[in-house]
Amino acid sequence: MTTVIMRTTARAVVPIIFVVAASLFIEGHNLPGGGFIAGVLTTTAFAIIYLTFGLDFLERAVLGRDVDPGKEPARDRVVVAYHRLFAFGLTVAVGSGLVPLLFGRPFLTQTFVELEGVPIYHHLEIASALAFDFGVYCVVVGGLLTILSVVGAE
Amino acid sequence: MDPELPIVLLAVGLPFAVAGVTPLLFRALGERTGYAGSVVALVCFGLLGSQYGSEGTVELEWIPSLAVALRFHVDGWALLFALLASGIGTLIFLYSPAYMHDESGLARFYAALLAFMGSIIGVALAADLISIFLFWELTSLCSFVLIGHYTEEDESQYAARMAMLVTVGGGLFLLVGFLLLSLVAGDVVGPASAFDLAAMLERPDELQTALRERGLFVPVLGLVAVGAGAKSAQVPLHFWLPNAMAAPTPVSAFLHSATMVKVGVYFVGRVRPMLVSLEWLLLFATVGLVTMTVCALLAVAATDIKELLAYSTASHLGLMIAGFGFTTVLGAETGVFHLLNHALFKAALFLVAGIVAHETGTRRIADLGGLRHDLPFTAAITAVVALSMAGIPPFSGFYSKELLFEAALEASHVYDIGVLGWLYPAVAVFASVFTVVYSLRFLALFVGDRPAGYSHVHRPSLTLLVPPALLALLTAVISVDPELAVRAIVQSGVDATAVDTHEMHVGIPTSYSPAVGMSAVAIAGGILAFPVYGTLHDGIRAIPRTAPPVGANWWYDAVVGNLTGSGRWLATRVHNGLLRTYATWTLATTCALTLAGFAATATVVPAELIGLDADPAIALVLAVAVVAGLAVVLASTHVAGVLTLSILGFMVAIFYILASAPDLALTQLVVETLVLVIFLLVIEEIPEYYEVGLGKVARDGVLSLAVGATAFVTVLVTTDARPDGTTEIARYYTERAVPEGGGTNVVNVILVDFRGFDTLGELVVVALAAISILTLIIMRSGGAGGDEE
């Protein structure tokens, strides 16, 4: 599917998807969005890259590494990075749940602070749930990309 | 005096703890581990002994939210049983090292034996229905390991499987009985002690009345009877016990005499005050006496000394069950006293059988005889215990059998049971005749002349001889002064199992009574029948040979064989390794179960939901979705199919937006896109066109219609159950989202703030899916690589 149209579109669309995913992630607490949707959307962007430029594109062209053709797909450095990502996400999610225990609150208790007078934003709200949501995001991106790249390589 | 929790816990827990470290112990001590086990058992015996005379319940919190606790009740009955288990356990451990000399798997053997003893003590003391069930099934598991000790032998495996199937299966009946009981008990003794057997036994009459009011009395009685009967080898579930003789002899002595098989009897005695009634009498007296008779006959037909003893055990268990079955206090006296007597003489007899087999190398009854010349001490021991088993006065077994005769005669005085009133005593006497016959046959191994079947008979070592000698000594003491045993423990056991209190007296009868006459008939009949032993033996053996269905083993083999066969047939049909077969069966089963559920609860699809009452916009979107659905079916290529399918998906997303669920719509859109991409990736590998038979098309069509219909009906039914307006829980979330979660997107606040634990669970699922795909693909390529090499 590496047609010129596809490549040109992908170049334009992928960055937009990433930005939308980031905004969905941050806005999630107050508007439609959240870690899960942002994660799936990010994965979609990667899927478009894979479809357009092939599975080795990330390793070869973006990261500038050589790809060993005889190697198992699951041992690729990118794939290793993916499964590290979902392990990391799970750690963040569980870890953010453990923090309240230090304050004598139940596991996964969430709270939030409102900051007034912040430059540019003026009013900023920081929810502890964002850390948990970030864990969700990492697990979804890491997990889906692992599945996608391993199955795709087949 | 109240029991002390630490001591009780230690007595139950110590065997398990030592069982856990047995492999280490075995490395240090080797075959002497048996002596260490003996010390453990002795410590348990001492701990339990220190609670002698105390009565009460102690408990340790376990699952407070379900009112389940590790609760232990100590009284005379529990102590009698626990002391027997640990006391005989001490002797068994002492006996084992010499008997099991030079065998393999000893670490496992001793660990299982210790855990076995611990579970028996647990059953004896536990007073919480769940704890009882736990220890109950643990005894089954340990006995499975012990009976199957010789893992290489088919006979051993067969026996272990059979024992497991029968006793664990019976245990499940017991579990259901327990749950029904706790259901009713919750109303009587309060929900906080719904599983507290000790609390229930304090108010037996109220509980029985409540059970009868709910119509659950007979079901509970029946379920408990099946559980106890399976464990205690009552007819028709008696067949596993003789097969269990495949176990090493020390295990047989422990299993058949003192412990596991008596657990059922023990439990029947335990719940006796609560359930005793006319139904109780009819059930247990009948089952017990039938077992006593059938197994006594089978013991006469036995050709192997351990088989003879095993059938005799089942027969004596029948005696005890029948004793408890009789509702008078004499019945309780029979059960408790015979439990003690039988444990002592039968353990000694099995140990003697072990000595005989060990020193002569054969267990065939026909090949043995005249052993008193070679084994004089063993012969003396056997004389005491075999005569006790036969019930010959003044040996201990006589007293408890005399009590059975009296209880059988009394049975018709309490309830009007018609012809059974004289049938029960008659059957008891008939069975006792054969008891005398097989007891004499066992004793005859030591008298007469030596057949020339075996060469030299070794002298047994001291550790083989001391345990049965001690047991025989105890039997002799009880024989000389039965009142001593009564005062020491039997009376307190009777108090716990009888409904009314009664001071118990036993002794040699000095004047004529009907029971004395029955004893005389039984003994005389047995002695007169002994000379024709050979004829009896052959006659009984001929019955199952001419009519196989008479034997319970035949039924077991038939049932298990059929189950295995149909299981294999089902496996080849359902688990044939083809994904489409799995999908067919899973979908068909799910649809059948769901629709059957609707049918069973008489759920009707609400009429007002069927109709066209939608927004034009929504109707348009859904119409497009329907057209897309039709197009999927008609699509000529896979790519067209996938594309039309995603039209359907996008329409659903738009429907979500129109139904004001933007979060859901966003997720649907993104996931739809990703799925489309993944489909396109996979499609390249799929062949363009399949050859499919008409039958398969029809099958798939029917299945698709069924799945669609089920989903359709389910949606209609569930949307009808939607409450009007906003519910309390919906208001709760919308009101709390901003002040407590700090977010205006309620859906997301619920996901991460209020129900974060659910989300965490879903994350684990995603991570697991990724890991399993990785593993599967690595394993597969690893396997393929191996093949290439």
mmCIF file of N, CA and C in Angstrom, chain A residues 1 24 28-34 36-37 40-41 43-44 47 51 72 74-75 79 83 86 90 93-94 107-108 110 112 125 127 129 132-133 135-136 139-140 143-144 146-148 150-152 154, chain B residues 662-663 666-667 670-671 673-674 677-678 680-682 684-685 738-746 748-749 751-753 756-757 759-760 763-764 766-771 773-774 777-778 780-782:
data_model
loop_
_atom_site.group_PDB
_atom_site.id
_atom_site.type_symbol
_atom_site.label_atom_id
_atom_site.label_comp_id
_atom_site.label_asym_id
_atom_site.label_seq_id
_atom_site.Cartn_x
_atom_site.Cartn_y
_atom_site.Cartn_z
ATOM 1 N N MET A 1 0.817 -1.202 0.000
ATOM 2 C CA MET A 1 0.000 0.000 0.000
ATOM 3 C C MET A 1 0.855 1.257 0.000
ATOM 4 N N LEU A 24 -6.807 14.840 23.518
ATOM 5 C CA LEU A 24 -7.841 13.976 24.095
ATOM 6 C C LEU A 24 -7.402 13.475 25.460
ATOM 7 N N GLY A 28 -9.283 14.766 28.862
ATOM 8 C CA GLY A 28 -10.155 13.642 29.222
ATOM 9 C C GLY A 28 -10.963 13.833 30.472
ATOM 10 N N HIS A 29 -10.411 14.587 31.424
ATOM 11 C CA HIS A 29 -11.117 14.658 32.690
ATOM 12 C C HIS A 29 -12.374 15.526 32.612
ATOM 13 N N ASN A 30 -12.359 16.479 31.669
ATOM 14 C CA ASN A 30 -13.491 17.395 31.598
ATOM 15 C C ASN A 30 -14.319 17.280 30.333
ATOM 16 N N LEU A 31 -13.699 16.754 29.271
ATOM 17 C CA LEU A 31 -14.405 16.625 27.990
ATOM 18 C C LEU A 31 -14.238 15.194 27.507
ATOM 19 N N PRO A 32 -15.000 14.799 26.485
ATOM 20 C CA PRO A 32 -14.809 13.436 25.961
ATOM 21 C C PRO A 32 -13.344 13.170 25.656
ATOM 22 N N GLY A 33 -12.883 12.009 26.022
ATOM 23 C CA GLY A 33 -11.482 11.663 25.803
ATOM 24 C C GLY A 33 -11.008 10.776 26.922
ATOM 25 N N GLY A 34 -9.707 10.809 27.185
ATOM 26 C CA GLY A 34 -9.168 9.992 28.267
ATOM 27 C C GLY A 34 -8.060 9.086 27.790
ATOM 28 N N PHE A 36 -7.674 5.844 27.563
ATOM 29 C CA PHE A 36 -7.950 4.709 26.691
ATOM 30 C C PHE A 36 -8.086 5.154 25.238
ATOM 31 N N ILE A 37 -8.926 6.180 25.020
ATOM 32 C CA ILE A 37 -9.159 6.643 23.641
ATOM 33 C C ILE A 37 -7.875 7.206 23.047
ATOM 34 N N VAL A 40 -5.692 4.345 22.003
ATOM 35 C CA VAL A 40 -6.103 3.674 20.762
ATOM 36 C C VAL A 40 -5.798 4.560 19.555
ATOM 37 N N LEU A 41 -6.011 5.856 19.725
ATOM 38 C CA LEU A 41 -5.765 6.777 18.612
ATOM 39 C C LEU A 41 -4.277 6.805 18.257
ATOM 40 N N THR A 43 -2.180 4.438 18.719
ATOM 41 C CA THR A 43 -1.897 3.167 18.055
ATOM 42 C C THR A 43 -2.318 3.225 16.595
ATOM 43 N N THR A 44 -3.457 3.877 16.339
ATOM 44 C CA THR A 44 -3.926 4.004 14.962
ATOM 45 C C THR A 44 -2.898 4.748 14.108
ATOM 46 N N ALA A 47 -0.258 2.485 13.294
ATOM 47 C CA ALA A 47 -0.718 1.503 12.316
ATOM 48 C C ALA A 47 -0.656 2.088 10.914
ATOM 49 N N LEU A 51 1.397 0.621 7.811
ATOM 50 C CA LEU A 51 0.758 0.270 6.549
ATOM 51 C C LEU A 51 1.451 0.969 5.385
ATOM 52 N N GLU A 72 13.746 -12.914 14.847
ATOM 53 C CA GLU A 72 12.324 -13.051 15.154
ATOM 54 C C GLU A 72 11.721 -11.666 15.346
ATOM 55 N N ALA A 74 9.453 -10.722 17.378
ATOM 56 C CA ALA A 74 9.216 -10.371 18.770
ATOM 57 C C ALA A 74 10.478 -9.876 19.468
ATOM 58 N N ARG A 75 11.656 -10.072 18.808
ATOM 59 C CA ARG A 75 12.899 -9.648 19.432
ATOM 60 C C ARG A 75 13.363 -8.278 18.917
ATOM 61 N N VAL A 79 9.831 -3.600 19.219
ATOM 62 C CA VAL A 79 8.840 -4.429 19.907
ATOM 63 C C VAL A 79 9.207 -4.563 21.383
ATOM 64 N N HIS A 83 6.851 -3.609 24.621
ATOM 65 C CA HIS A 83 6.390 -4.321 25.815
ATOM 66 C C HIS A 83 6.992 -3.763 27.092
ATOM 67 N N PHE A 86 4.237 -1.134 28.002
ATOM 68 C CA PHE A 86 3.032 -1.513 28.742
ATOM 69 C C PHE A 86 3.354 -1.991 30.152
ATOM 70 N N LEU A 90 1.657 -0.260 33.391
ATOM 71 C CA LEU A 90 1.034 -1.000 34.483
ATOM 72 C C LEU A 90 1.655 -0.578 35.814
ATOM 73 N N ALA A 93 0.259 2.817 36.764
ATOM 74 C CA ALA A 93 -1.125 2.741 37.236
ATOM 75 C C ALA A 93 -1.183 2.177 38.654
ATOM 76 N N VAL A 94 -0.466 1.073 38.877
ATOM 77 C CA VAL A 94 -0.487 0.461 40.209
ATOM 78 C C VAL A 94 0.206 1.387 41.211
ATOM 79 N N PHE A 107 -6.566 2.094 48.644
ATOM 80 C CA PHE A 107 -5.889 1.894 47.359
ATOM 81 C C PHE A 107 -6.667 2.610 46.239
ATOM 82 N N LEU A 108 -5.960 3.327 45.356
ATOM 83 C CA LEU A 108 -6.540 3.994 44.182
ATOM 84 C C LEU A 108 -7.403 5.215 44.508
ATOM 85 N N GLN A 110 -8.305 8.936 44.591
ATOM 86 C CA GLN A 110 -7.802 10.032 43.748
ATOM 87 C C GLN A 110 -8.166 11.368 44.377
ATOM 88 N N PHE A 112 -7.526 16.021 43.703
ATOM 89 C CA PHE A 112 -7.119 17.013 42.707
ATOM 90 C C PHE A 112 -6.821 18.326 43.407
ATOM 91 N N GLU A 125 -6.125 23.031 36.779
ATOM 92 C CA GLU A 125 -6.551 21.993 37.715
ATOM 93 C C GLU A 125 -5.697 20.755 37.456
ATOM 94 N N ALA A 127 -5.363 16.878 38.446
ATOM 95 C CA ALA A 127 -5.991 15.746 39.135
ATOM 96 C C ALA A 127 -4.969 14.621 39.260
ATOM 97 N N ALA A 129 -5.702 11.721 39.211
ATOM 98 C CA ALA A 129 -6.144 10.674 38.292
ATOM 99 C C ALA A 129 -5.375 10.718 36.970
ATOM 100 N N PHE A 132 -2.808 8.046 36.863
ATOM 101 C CA PHE A 132 -3.433 6.746 36.590
ATOM 102 C C PHE A 132 -3.797 6.642 35.118
ATOM 103 N N ASP A 133 -4.369 7.743 34.586
ATOM 104 C CA ASP A 133 -4.766 7.770 33.184
ATOM 105 C C ASP A 133 -3.555 7.607 32.269
ATOM 106 N N GLY A 135 -0.958 5.877 33.009
ATOM 107 C CA GLY A 135 -0.693 4.428 33.045
ATOM 108 C C GLY A 135 -1.583 3.702 32.055
ATOM 109 N N VAL A 136 -2.880 4.072 32.039
ATOM 110 C CA VAL A 136 -3.817 3.466 31.092
ATOM 111 C C VAL A 136 -3.323 3.674 29.664
ATOM 112 N N VAL A 139 -0.284 1.494 28.812
ATOM 113 C CA VAL A 139 -0.613 0.079 28.654
ATOM 114 C C VAL A 139 -1.316 -0.146 27.324
ATOM 115 N N VAL A 140 -2.272 0.737 26.987
ATOM 116 C CA VAL A 140 -3.017 0.556 25.743
ATOM 117 C C VAL A 140 -2.076 0.677 24.544
ATOM 118 N N GLY A 143 0.518 -2.288 24.673
ATOM 119 C CA GLY A 143 -0.105 -3.577 24.424
ATOM 120 C C GLY A 143 -0.566 -3.720 22.995
ATOM 121 N N LEU A 144 -1.309 -2.728 22.497
ATOM 122 C CA LEU A 144 -1.848 -2.828 21.131
ATOM 123 C C LEU A 144 -0.728 -2.837 20.097
ATOM 124 N N THR A 146 2.337 -3.886 20.519
ATOM 125 C CA THR A 146 2.997 -5.191 20.559
ATOM 126 C C THR A 146 2.217 -6.181 19.701
ATOM 127 N N ILE A 147 0.896 -6.223 19.947
ATOM 128 C CA ILE A 147 0.058 -7.156 19.193
ATOM 129 C C ILE A 147 0.148 -6.853 17.698
ATOM 130 N N LEU A 148 0.015 -5.561 17.387
ATOM 131 C CA LEU A 148 -0.018 -5.146 15.982
ATOM 132 C C LEU A 148 1.289 -5.515 15.273
ATOM 133 N N VAL A 150 3.708 -7.653 16.187
ATOM 134 C CA VAL A 150 4.035 -9.080 16.144
ATOM 135 C C VAL A 150 3.139 -9.792 15.135
ATOM 136 N N VAL A 151 1.811 -9.482 15.191
ATOM 137 C CA VAL A 151 0.905 -10.129 14.253
ATOM 138 C C VAL A 151 1.181 -9.644 12.832
ATOM 139 N N GLY A 152 1.448 -8.334 12.704
ATOM 140 C CA GLY A 152 1.721 -7.779 11.389
ATOM 141 C C GLY A 152 2.947 -8.401 10.743
ATOM 142 N N GLU A 154 3.918 -11.306 10.949
ATOM 143 C CA GLU A 154 3.638 -12.646 10.460
ATOM 144 C C GLU A 154 3.191 -12.570 9.019
ATOM 145 N N PRO B 662 -21.017 11.009 23.699
ATOM 146 C CA PRO B 662 -19.844 11.328 22.889
ATOM 147 C C PRO B 662 -18.624 10.468 23.216
ATOM 148 N N ASP B 663 -18.446 10.129 24.493
ATOM 149 C CA ASP B 663 -17.297 9.291 24.864
ATOM 150 C C ASP B 663 -17.339 7.955 24.156
ATOM 151 N N LEU B 666 -16.678 8.306 20.467
ATOM 152 C CA LEU B 666 -15.261 8.518 20.183
ATOM 153 C C LEU B 666 -14.515 7.179 20.224
ATOM 154 N N THR B 667 -14.794 6.416 21.271
ATOM 155 C CA THR B 667 -14.149 5.112 21.396
ATOM 156 C C THR B 667 -14.510 4.232 20.215
ATOM 157 N N VAL B 670 -12.630 5.352 17.023
ATOM 158 C CA VAL B 670 -11.201 5.045 17.017
ATOM 159 C C VAL B 670 -10.965 3.550 16.915
ATOM 160 N N VAL B 671 -11.724 2.799 17.696
ATOM 161 C CA VAL B 671 -11.534 1.345 17.670
ATOM 162 C C VAL B 671 -11.920 0.791 16.305
ATOM 163 N N THR B 673 -11.696 2.261 13.450
ATOM 164 C CA THR B 673 -10.611 2.547 12.516
ATOM 165 C C THR B 673 -9.467 1.553 12.689
ATOM 166 N N LEU B 674 -9.088 1.347 13.941
ATOM 167 C CA LEU B 674 -7.974 0.440 14.209
ATOM 168 C C LEU B 674 -8.294 -0.976 13.748
ATOM 169 N N VAL B 677 -7.962 -1.257 10.060
ATOM 170 C CA VAL B 677 -6.558 -1.349 9.649
ATOM 171 C C VAL B 677 -6.018 -2.757 9.887
ATOM 172 N N ILE B 678 -6.330 -3.295 11.067
ATOM 173 C CA ILE B 678 -5.823 -4.640 11.389
ATOM 174 C C ILE B 678 -6.405 -5.666 10.422
ATOM 175 N N LEU B 680 -7.339 -5.176 7.384
ATOM 176 C CA LEU B 680 -6.689 -5.029 6.089
ATOM 177 C C LEU B 680 -5.309 -5.673 6.095
ATOM 178 N N LEU B 681 -4.617 -5.584 7.256
ATOM 179 C CA LEU B 681 -3.311 -6.231 7.373
ATOM 180 C C LEU B 681 -3.431 -7.744 7.232
ATOM 181 N N VAL B 682 -4.477 -8.302 7.882
ATOM 182 C CA VAL B 682 -4.605 -9.759 7.935
ATOM 183 C C VAL B 682 -5.116 -10.322 6.619
ATOM 184 N N GLU B 684 -4.667 -9.869 3.547
ATOM 185 C CA GLU B 684 -3.727 -10.230 2.479
ATOM 186 C C GLU B 684 -3.353 -11.709 2.504
ATOM 187 N N GLU B 685 -3.398 -12.300 3.742
ATOM 188 C CA GLU B 685 -2.961 -13.688 3.893
ATOM 189 C C GLU B 685 -4.074 -14.690 3.641
ATOM 190 N N VAL B 738 -17.832 16.447 40.024
ATOM 191 C CA VAL B 738 -17.028 17.672 40.098
ATOM 192 C C VAL B 738 -16.425 17.878 41.493
ATOM 193 N N PRO B 739 -17.217 17.829 42.567
ATOM 194 C CA PRO B 739 -16.579 18.085 43.867
ATOM 195 C C PRO B 739 -15.556 17.026 44.270
ATOM 196 N N GLU B 740 -15.779 15.767 43.943
ATOM 197 C CA GLU B 740 -14.865 14.736 44.454
ATOM 198 C C GLU B 740 -13.819 14.307 43.439
ATOM 199 N N GLY B 741 -14.191 14.289 42.135
ATOM 200 C CA GLY B 741 -13.221 13.851 41.133
ATOM 201 C C GLY B 741 -12.564 15.034 40.436
ATOM 202 N N GLY B 742 -13.186 16.218 40.516
ATOM 203 C CA GLY B 742 -12.603 17.390 39.891
ATOM 204 C C GLY B 742 -12.676 17.357 38.386
ATOM 205 N N GLY B 743 -13.634 16.605 37.821
ATOM 206 C CA GLY B 743 -13.729 16.542 36.368
ATOM 207 C C GLY B 743 -15.167 16.663 35.949
ATOM 208 N N THR B 744 -15.422 17.297 34.802
ATOM 209 C CA THR B 744 -16.798 17.452 34.359
ATOM 210 C C THR B 744 -17.227 16.331 33.420
ATOM 211 N N ASN B 745 -16.271 15.506 32.941
ATOM 212 C CA ASN B 745 -16.635 14.357 32.117
ATOM 213 C C ASN B 745 -16.920 13.178 33.049
ATOM 214 N N VAL B 746 -18.229 12.978 33.307
ATOM 215 C CA VAL B 746 -18.610 11.994 34.322
ATOM 216 C C VAL B 746 -18.095 10.603 33.971
ATOM 217 N N ASN B 748 -15.463 9.642 32.352
ATOM 218 C CA ASN B 748 -14.050 9.453 32.639
ATOM 219 C C ASN B 748 -13.773 9.499 34.139
ATOM 220 N N VAL B 749 -14.509 10.356 34.842
ATOM 221 C CA VAL B 749 -14.310 10.415 36.294
ATOM 222 C C VAL B 749 -14.686 9.083 36.932
ATOM 223 N N LEU B 751 -14.499 6.237 35.425
ATOM 224 C CA LEU B 751 -13.485 5.255 35.021
ATOM 225 C C LEU B 751 -12.237 5.332 35.880
ATOM 226 N N VAL B 752 -11.745 6.549 36.124
ATOM 227 C CA VAL B 752 -10.455 6.632 36.816
ATOM 228 C C VAL B 752 -10.593 6.944 38.304
ATOM 229 N N ASP B 753 -11.655 7.647 38.715
ATOM 230 C CA ASP B 753 -11.751 8.014 40.125
ATOM 231 C C ASP B 753 -12.599 7.041 40.919
ATOM 232 N N GLY B 756 -11.786 3.033 39.653
ATOM 233 C CA GLY B 756 -10.424 2.849 39.147
ATOM 234 C C GLY B 756 -9.975 1.400 39.196
ATOM 235 N N PHE B 757 -10.499 0.667 40.166
ATOM 236 C CA PHE B 757 -10.062 -0.720 40.305
ATOM 237 C C PHE B 757 -10.488 -1.555 39.103
ATOM 238 N N THR B 759 -10.903 -0.381 36.064
ATOM 239 C CA THR B 759 -10.042 0.010 34.956
ATOM 240 C C THR B 759 -8.685 -0.685 35.070
ATOM 241 N N LEU B 760 -8.192 -0.751 36.294
ATOM 242 C CA LEU B 760 -6.912 -1.436 36.507
ATOM 243 C C LEU B 760 -7.007 -2.885 36.047
ATOM 244 N N LEU B 763 -6.772 -3.005 32.376
ATOM 245 C CA LEU B 763 -5.383 -2.813 31.938
ATOM 246 C C LEU B 763 -4.629 -4.119 31.997
ATOM 247 N N VAL B 764 -4.837 -4.852 33.091
ATOM 248 C CA VAL B 764 -4.147 -6.142 33.238
ATOM 249 C C VAL B 764 -4.556 -7.064 32.100
ATOM 250 N N VAL B 766 -5.462 -6.177 29.018
ATOM 251 C CA VAL B 766 -4.755 -5.761 27.794
ATOM 252 C C VAL B 766 -3.301 -6.244 27.841
ATOM 253 N N ALA B 767 -2.660 -6.043 28.995
ATOM 254 C CA ALA B 767 -1.266 -6.453 29.129
ATOM 255 C C ALA B 767 -1.131 -7.957 28.947
ATOM 256 N N LEU B 768 -2.080 -8.718 29.553
ATOM 257 C CA LEU B 768 -2.014 -10.176 29.436
ATOM 258 C C LEU B 768 -2.196 -10.617 27.994
ATOM 259 N N ALA B 769 -3.126 -9.942 27.285
ATOM 260 C CA ALA B 769 -3.351 -10.302 25.879
ATOM 261 C C ALA B 769 -2.070 -10.115 25.091
ATOM 262 N N ALA B 770 -1.395 -8.959 25.322
ATOM 263 C CA ALA B 770 -0.151 -8.701 24.598
ATOM 264 C C ALA B 770 0.892 -9.750 24.945
ATOM 265 N N ILE B 771 1.016 -10.061 26.228
ATOM 266 C CA ILE B 771 2.022 -11.045 26.641
ATOM 267 C C ILE B 771 1.716 -12.405 26.026
ATOM 268 N N ILE B 773 0.102 -13.102 23.281
ATOM 269 C CA ILE B 773 0.393 -13.126 21.843
ATOM 270 C C ILE B 773 1.893 -13.255 21.617
ATOM 271 N N LEU B 774 2.660 -12.486 22.376
ATOM 272 C CA LEU B 774 4.111 -12.598 22.290
ATOM 273 C C LEU B 774 4.568 -14.032 22.537
ATOM 274 N N ILE B 777 3.535 -16.589 19.824
ATOM 275 C CA ILE B 777 4.275 -16.489 18.560
ATOM 276 C C ILE B 777 5.722 -16.909 18.760
ATOM 277 N N ILE B 778 6.311 -16.554 19.899
ATOM 278 C CA ILE B 778 7.691 -16.984 20.139
ATOM 279 C C ILE B 778 7.748 -18.493 20.276
ATOM 280 N N ARG B 780 5.729 -20.643 18.979
ATOM 281 C CA ARG B 780 5.478 -21.291 17.703
ATOM 282 C C ARG B 780 6.716 -21.246 16.828
ATOM 283 N N SER B 781 7.342 -20.043 16.747
ATOM 284 C CA SER B 781 8.521 -19.975 15.885
ATOM 285 C C SER B 781 9.637 -20.804 16.475
ATOM 286 N N GLY B 782 9.705 -20.881 17.833
ATOM 287 C CA GLY B 782 10.704 -21.740 18.466
ATOM 288 C C GLY B 782 10.506 -23.178 18.053
#
